[in-house]
Coordinates of C-alpha atoms and ligand atoms in Angstrom, one line a residue:
X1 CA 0.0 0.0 0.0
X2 CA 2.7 2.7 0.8
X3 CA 4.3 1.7 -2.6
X4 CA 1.1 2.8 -4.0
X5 CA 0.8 6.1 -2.5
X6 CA 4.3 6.9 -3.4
X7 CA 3.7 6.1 -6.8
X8 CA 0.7 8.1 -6.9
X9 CA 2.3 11.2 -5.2
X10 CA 4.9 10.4 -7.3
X11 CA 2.4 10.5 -10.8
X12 CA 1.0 13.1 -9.5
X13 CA 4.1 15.4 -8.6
X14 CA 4.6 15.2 -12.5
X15 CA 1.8 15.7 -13.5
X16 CA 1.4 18.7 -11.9
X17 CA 4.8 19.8 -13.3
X18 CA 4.5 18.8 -17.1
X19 CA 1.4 20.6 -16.5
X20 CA 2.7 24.0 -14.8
X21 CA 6.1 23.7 -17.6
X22 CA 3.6 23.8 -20.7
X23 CA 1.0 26.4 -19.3
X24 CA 4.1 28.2 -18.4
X25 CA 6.3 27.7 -21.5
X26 CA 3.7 29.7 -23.6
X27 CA 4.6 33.4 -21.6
X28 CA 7.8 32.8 -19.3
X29 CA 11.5 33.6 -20.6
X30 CA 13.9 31.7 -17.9
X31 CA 17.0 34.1 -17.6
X32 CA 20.6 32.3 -16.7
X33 CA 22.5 34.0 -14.4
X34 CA 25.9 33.1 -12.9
X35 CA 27.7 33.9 -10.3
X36 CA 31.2 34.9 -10.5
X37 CA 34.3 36.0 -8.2
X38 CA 38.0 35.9 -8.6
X39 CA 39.0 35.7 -4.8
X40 CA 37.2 32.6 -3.1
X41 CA 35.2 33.1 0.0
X42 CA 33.6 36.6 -0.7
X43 CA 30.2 35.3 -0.6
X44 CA 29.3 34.1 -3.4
X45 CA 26.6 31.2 -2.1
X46 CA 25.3 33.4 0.7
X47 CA 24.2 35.7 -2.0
X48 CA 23.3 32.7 -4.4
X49 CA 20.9 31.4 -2.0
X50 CA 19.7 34.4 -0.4
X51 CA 18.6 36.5 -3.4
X52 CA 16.9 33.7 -4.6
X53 CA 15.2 33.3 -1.8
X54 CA 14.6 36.9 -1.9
X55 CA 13.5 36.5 -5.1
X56 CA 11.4 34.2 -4.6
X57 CA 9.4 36.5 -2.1
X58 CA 8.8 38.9 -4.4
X59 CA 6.7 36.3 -6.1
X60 CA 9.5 35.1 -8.7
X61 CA 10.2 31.5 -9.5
X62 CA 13.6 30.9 -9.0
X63 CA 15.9 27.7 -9.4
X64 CA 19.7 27.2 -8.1
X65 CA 22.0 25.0 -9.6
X66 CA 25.1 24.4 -7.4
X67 CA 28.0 24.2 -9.8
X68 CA 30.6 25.0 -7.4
X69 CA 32.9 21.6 -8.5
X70 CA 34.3 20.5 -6.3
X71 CA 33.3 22.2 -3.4
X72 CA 29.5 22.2 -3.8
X73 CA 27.8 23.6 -0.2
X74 CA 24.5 25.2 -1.1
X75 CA 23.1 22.5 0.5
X76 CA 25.0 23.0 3.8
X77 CA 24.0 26.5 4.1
X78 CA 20.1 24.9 4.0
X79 CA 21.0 22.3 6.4
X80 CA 19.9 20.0 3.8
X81 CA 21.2 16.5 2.9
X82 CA 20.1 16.4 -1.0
X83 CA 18.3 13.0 -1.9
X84 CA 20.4 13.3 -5.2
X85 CA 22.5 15.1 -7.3
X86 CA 23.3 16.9 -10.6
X87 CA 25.3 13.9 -12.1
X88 CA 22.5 11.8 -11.3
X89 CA 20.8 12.8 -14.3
X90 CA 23.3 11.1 -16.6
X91 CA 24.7 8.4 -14.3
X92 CA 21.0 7.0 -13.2
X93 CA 19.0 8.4 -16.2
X94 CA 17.1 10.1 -13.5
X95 CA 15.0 13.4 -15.2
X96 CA 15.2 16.6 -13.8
X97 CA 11.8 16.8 -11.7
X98 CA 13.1 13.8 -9.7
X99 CA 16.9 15.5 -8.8
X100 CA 15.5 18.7 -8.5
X101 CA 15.1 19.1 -4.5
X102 CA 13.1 21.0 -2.5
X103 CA 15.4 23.6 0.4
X104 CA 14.4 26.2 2.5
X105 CA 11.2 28.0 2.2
X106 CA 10.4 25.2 -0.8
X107 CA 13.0 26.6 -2.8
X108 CA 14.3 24.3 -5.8
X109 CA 18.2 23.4 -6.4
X110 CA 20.1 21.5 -8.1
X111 CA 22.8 19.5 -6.0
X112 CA 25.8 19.6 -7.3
X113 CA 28.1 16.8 -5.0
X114 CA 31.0 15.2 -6.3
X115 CA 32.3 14.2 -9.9
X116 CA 30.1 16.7 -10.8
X117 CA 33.2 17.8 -13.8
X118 CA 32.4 14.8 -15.7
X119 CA 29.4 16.8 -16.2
X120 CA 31.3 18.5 -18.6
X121 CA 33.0 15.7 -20.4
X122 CA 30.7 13.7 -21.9
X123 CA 29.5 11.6 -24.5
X124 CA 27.4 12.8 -27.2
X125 CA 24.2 10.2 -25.6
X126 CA 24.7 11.3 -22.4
X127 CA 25.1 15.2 -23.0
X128 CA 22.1 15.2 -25.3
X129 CA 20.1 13.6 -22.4
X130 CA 21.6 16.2 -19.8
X131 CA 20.8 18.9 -22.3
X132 CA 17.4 18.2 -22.9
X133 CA 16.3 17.4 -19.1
X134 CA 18.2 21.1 -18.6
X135 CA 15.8 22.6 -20.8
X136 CA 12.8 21.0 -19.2
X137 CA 12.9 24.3 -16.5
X138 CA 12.5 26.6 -19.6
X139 CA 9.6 28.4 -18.7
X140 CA 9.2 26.4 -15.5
X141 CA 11.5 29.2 -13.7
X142 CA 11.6 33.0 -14.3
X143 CA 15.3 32.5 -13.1
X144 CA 18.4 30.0 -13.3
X145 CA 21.1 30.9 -10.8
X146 CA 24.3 29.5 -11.0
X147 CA 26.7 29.4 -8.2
X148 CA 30.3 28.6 -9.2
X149 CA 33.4 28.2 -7.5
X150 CA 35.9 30.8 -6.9
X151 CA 38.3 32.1 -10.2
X152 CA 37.9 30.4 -13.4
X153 CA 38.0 27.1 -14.5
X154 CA 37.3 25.5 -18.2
X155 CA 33.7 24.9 -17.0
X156 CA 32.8 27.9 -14.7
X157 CA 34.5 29.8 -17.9
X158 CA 31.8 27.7 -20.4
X159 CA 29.1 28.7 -17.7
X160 CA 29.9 32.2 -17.5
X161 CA 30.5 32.5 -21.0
X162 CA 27.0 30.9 -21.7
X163 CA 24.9 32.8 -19.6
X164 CA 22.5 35.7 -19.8
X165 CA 24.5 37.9 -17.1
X166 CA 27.4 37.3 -14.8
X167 CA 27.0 38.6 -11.4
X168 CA 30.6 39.1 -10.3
X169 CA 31.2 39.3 -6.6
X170 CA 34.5 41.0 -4.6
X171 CA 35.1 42.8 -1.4
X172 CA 36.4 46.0 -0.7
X173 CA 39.8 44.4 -0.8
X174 CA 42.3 45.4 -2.8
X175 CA 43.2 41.5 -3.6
X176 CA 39.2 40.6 -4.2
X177 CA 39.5 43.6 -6.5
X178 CA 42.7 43.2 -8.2
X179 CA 40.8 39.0 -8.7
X180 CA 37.7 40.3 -9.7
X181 CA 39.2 42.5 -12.4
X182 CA 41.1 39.4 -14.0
X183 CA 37.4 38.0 -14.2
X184 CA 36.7 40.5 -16.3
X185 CA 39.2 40.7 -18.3
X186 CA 39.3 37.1 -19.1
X187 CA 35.6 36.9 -19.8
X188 CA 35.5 39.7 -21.6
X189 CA 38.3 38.4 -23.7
X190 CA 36.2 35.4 -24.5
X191 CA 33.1 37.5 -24.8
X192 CA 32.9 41.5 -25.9
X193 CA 29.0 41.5 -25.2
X194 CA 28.7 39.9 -21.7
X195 CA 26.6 41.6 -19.3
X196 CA 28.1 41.7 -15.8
X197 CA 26.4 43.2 -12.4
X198 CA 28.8 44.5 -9.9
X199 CA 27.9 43.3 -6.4
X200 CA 30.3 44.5 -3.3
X201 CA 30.2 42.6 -0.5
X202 CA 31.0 43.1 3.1
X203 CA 31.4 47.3 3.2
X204 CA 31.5 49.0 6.2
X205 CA 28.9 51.4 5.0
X206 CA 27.1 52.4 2.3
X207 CA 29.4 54.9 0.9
X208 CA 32.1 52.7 0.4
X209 CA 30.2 50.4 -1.6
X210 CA 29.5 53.2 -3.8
X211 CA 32.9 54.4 -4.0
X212 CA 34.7 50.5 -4.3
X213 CA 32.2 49.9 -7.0
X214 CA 32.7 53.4 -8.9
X215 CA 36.8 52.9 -9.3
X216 CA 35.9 49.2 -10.6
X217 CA 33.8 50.1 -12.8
X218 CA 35.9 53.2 -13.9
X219 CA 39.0 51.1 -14.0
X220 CA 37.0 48.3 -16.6
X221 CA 35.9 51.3 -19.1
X222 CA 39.2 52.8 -19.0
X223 CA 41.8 49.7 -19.1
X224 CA 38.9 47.5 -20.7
X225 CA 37.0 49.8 -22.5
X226 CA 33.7 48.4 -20.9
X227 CA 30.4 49.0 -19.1
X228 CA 29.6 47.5 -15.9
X229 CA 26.5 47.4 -14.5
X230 CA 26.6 48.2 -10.5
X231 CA 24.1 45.6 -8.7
X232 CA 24.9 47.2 -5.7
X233 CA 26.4 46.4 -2.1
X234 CA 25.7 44.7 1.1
X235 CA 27.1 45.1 4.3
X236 CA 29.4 43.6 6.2
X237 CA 26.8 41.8 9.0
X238 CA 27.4 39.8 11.8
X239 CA 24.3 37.8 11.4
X240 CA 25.6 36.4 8.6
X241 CA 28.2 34.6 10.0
X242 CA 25.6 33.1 12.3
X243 CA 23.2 32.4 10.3
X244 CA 25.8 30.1 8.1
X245 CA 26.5 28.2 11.8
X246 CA 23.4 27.8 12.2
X247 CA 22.5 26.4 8.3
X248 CA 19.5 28.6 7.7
X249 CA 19.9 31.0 5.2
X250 CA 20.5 34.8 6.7
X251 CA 17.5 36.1 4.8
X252 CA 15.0 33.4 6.8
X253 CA 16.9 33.6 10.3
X254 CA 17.3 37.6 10.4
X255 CA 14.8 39.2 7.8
X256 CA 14.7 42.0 9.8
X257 CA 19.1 42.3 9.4
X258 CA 21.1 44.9 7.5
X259 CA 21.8 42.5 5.0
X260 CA 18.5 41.2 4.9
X261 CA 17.0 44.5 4.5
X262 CA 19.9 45.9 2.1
X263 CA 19.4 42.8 -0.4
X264 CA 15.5 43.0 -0.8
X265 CA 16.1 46.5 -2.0
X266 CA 18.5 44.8 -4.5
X267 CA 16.4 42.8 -5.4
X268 CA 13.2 44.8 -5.9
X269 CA 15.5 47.0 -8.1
X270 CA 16.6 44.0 -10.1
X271 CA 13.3 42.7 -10.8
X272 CA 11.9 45.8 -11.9
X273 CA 14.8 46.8 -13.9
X274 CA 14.8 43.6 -15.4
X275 CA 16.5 43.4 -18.8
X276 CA 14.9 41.7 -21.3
X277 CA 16.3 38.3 -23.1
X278 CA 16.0 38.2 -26.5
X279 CA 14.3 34.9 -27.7
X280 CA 17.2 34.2 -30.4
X281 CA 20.3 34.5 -28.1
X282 CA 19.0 34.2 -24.8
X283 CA 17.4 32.2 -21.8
X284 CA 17.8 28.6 -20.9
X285 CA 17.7 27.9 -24.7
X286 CA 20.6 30.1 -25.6
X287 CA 22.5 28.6 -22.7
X288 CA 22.1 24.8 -23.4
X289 CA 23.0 26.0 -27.0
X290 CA 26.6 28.1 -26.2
X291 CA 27.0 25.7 -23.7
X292 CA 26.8 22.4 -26.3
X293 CA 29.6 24.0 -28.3
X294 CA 31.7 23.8 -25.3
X295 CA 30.9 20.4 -24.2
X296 CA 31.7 17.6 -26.1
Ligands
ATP1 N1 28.0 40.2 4.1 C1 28.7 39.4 4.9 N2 28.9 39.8 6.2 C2 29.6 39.0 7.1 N3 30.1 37.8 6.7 C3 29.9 37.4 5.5 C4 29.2 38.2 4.5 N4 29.2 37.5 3.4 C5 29.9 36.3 3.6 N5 30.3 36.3 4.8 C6 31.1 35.2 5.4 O1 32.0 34.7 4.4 C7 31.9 33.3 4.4 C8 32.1 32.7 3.0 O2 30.9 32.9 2.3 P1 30.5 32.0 1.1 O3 30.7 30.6 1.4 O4 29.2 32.5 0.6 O5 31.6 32.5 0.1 P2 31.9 31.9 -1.4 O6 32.3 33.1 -2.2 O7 30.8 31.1 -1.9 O8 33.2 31.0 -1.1 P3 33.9 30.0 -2.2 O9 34.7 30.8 -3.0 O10 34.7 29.1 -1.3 O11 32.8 29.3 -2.9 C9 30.6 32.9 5.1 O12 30.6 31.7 5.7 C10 30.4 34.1 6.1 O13 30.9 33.8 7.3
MG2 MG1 30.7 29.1 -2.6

């Protein structure tokens, strides 16, 4: 009997989803967004998890994919212990409603775990399978965030490289800087027309992050001859630290915080200045497509 009601919940868990995906296909562009730093440990999945949580307040459907390889934690900052993971898809022939899981506040990631590189070395059967699972959350989320390690490697390059928008994290440190900036440069080596959003992280006040982010974005147009968007800043905030001991995402434990407070305002901006994807070039599609050039 329980094996029945699982299968049931289980039937109807997709149903539901095949059904919300092609109701949902018809009007929703799903934007790809990574997230980028050159130094590690800036904060790159504290912001990954809680703007899409943040997001996802603000009533917009959001997904994570942990791509950190390697070093995947998203799930640690949840307190979670994923059921499965990203490689699952190829290695089990799982599909993507089964691996995607369900974190804090219902919020839906993508595990990443180990191995997950051979993600990116595969063969032709396996990457078209893994490809066209991906595209399964095209229109099923508003968003894709990506988290990604720290630097560059040949995949977080692909990633970045693939995507709609980089959001590129640093401190106020000259060293995050001076890291950050080779980002940049690298990418924009690759790529003349990828858009990047300047986040600052940890300031000591407002003003700083508006002056740190004004000499990197002077220094790209002048040595780079680019423009970079300015997401903003959050402050340096105690809670944080806590909230990471504690595995529940800062924005859940302390809405009420400085950082809390600082990154809804980022993220009310962000949805309402909200660029548009082109249909060609952009979106999930565009992704998978980029990104299928690169893997093989
Ligand atoms: N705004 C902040 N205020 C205070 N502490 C912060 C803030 N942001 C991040 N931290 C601290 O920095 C630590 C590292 O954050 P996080 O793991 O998000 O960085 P990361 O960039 O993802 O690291 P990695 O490069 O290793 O992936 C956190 O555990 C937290 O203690
Ligand atoms: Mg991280």
């Amino acid at each position: 009997l329980d094996k029945l009601k699982n299968d049931q919940a289980h039937l109807l868990r997709q149903l539901q989803q095949s059904h919300a995906t092609s109701q949902a296909n018809l009007e929703r562009k799903t934007r790809v967004v990574t997230i980028a730093s050159g130094k590690g440990g800036v904060g790159k999945t504290n912001f990954a998890l809680n703007f899409a949580l943040c997001l996802q307040s603000l009533g917009k459907k959001v997904v994570v994919i942990d791509l950190d390889i390697g070093m995947a934690n998203l799930d640690i900052l949840m307190g979670m212990t994923p059921r499965s993971h990203l490689l699952e898809l190829i290695t089990e022939r799982k599909s993507i409603w089964d691996i995607l899981e369900k974190g804090t506040n219902g919020l839906e990631y993508l595990a990443g775990g180990s191995g997950l590189n051979q993600l990116f070395h595969l063969g032709e059967d396996d990457r078209n399978f893994f490809f066209a699972e991906l595209e399964k959350l095209q229109g099923y989320a508003d968003l894709i965030l990506i988290d990604t390690g720290a630097g560059l490697n040949t995949e977080s390059l692909q990633c970045h490289l693939s995507a709609d928008e980089v959001i590129l994290l640093t401190t106020p440190e000259p060293t995050s800087m001076a890291d950050a900036y080779s980002i940049v440069k690298i990418l924009n080596g690759h790529k003349r027309d990828l858009s990047f959003q300047l986040l600052i992280n940890r300031v000591n006040h407002p003003t700083e992050g508006m002056e740190v982010a004004s000499k990197f974005k002077l220094a790209i147009l002048s040595f780079l001859n680019k423009e970079l968007k300015i997401f903003g800043a959050l402050p340096e905030d105690e809670s944080i630290k806590r909230s990471v001991l504690k595995q529940v995402p800062f924005y859940v434990a302390n809405p009420q915080g400085t950082a809390s407070v600082m990154l809804k305002k980022l993220a009310e901006r962000y949805v309402t200045g909200e660029p548009i994807v082109s249909a060609e070039s952009g979106g999930l599609k565009g992704f998978i497509r980029k990104l299928t050039r690169f893997i093989s």
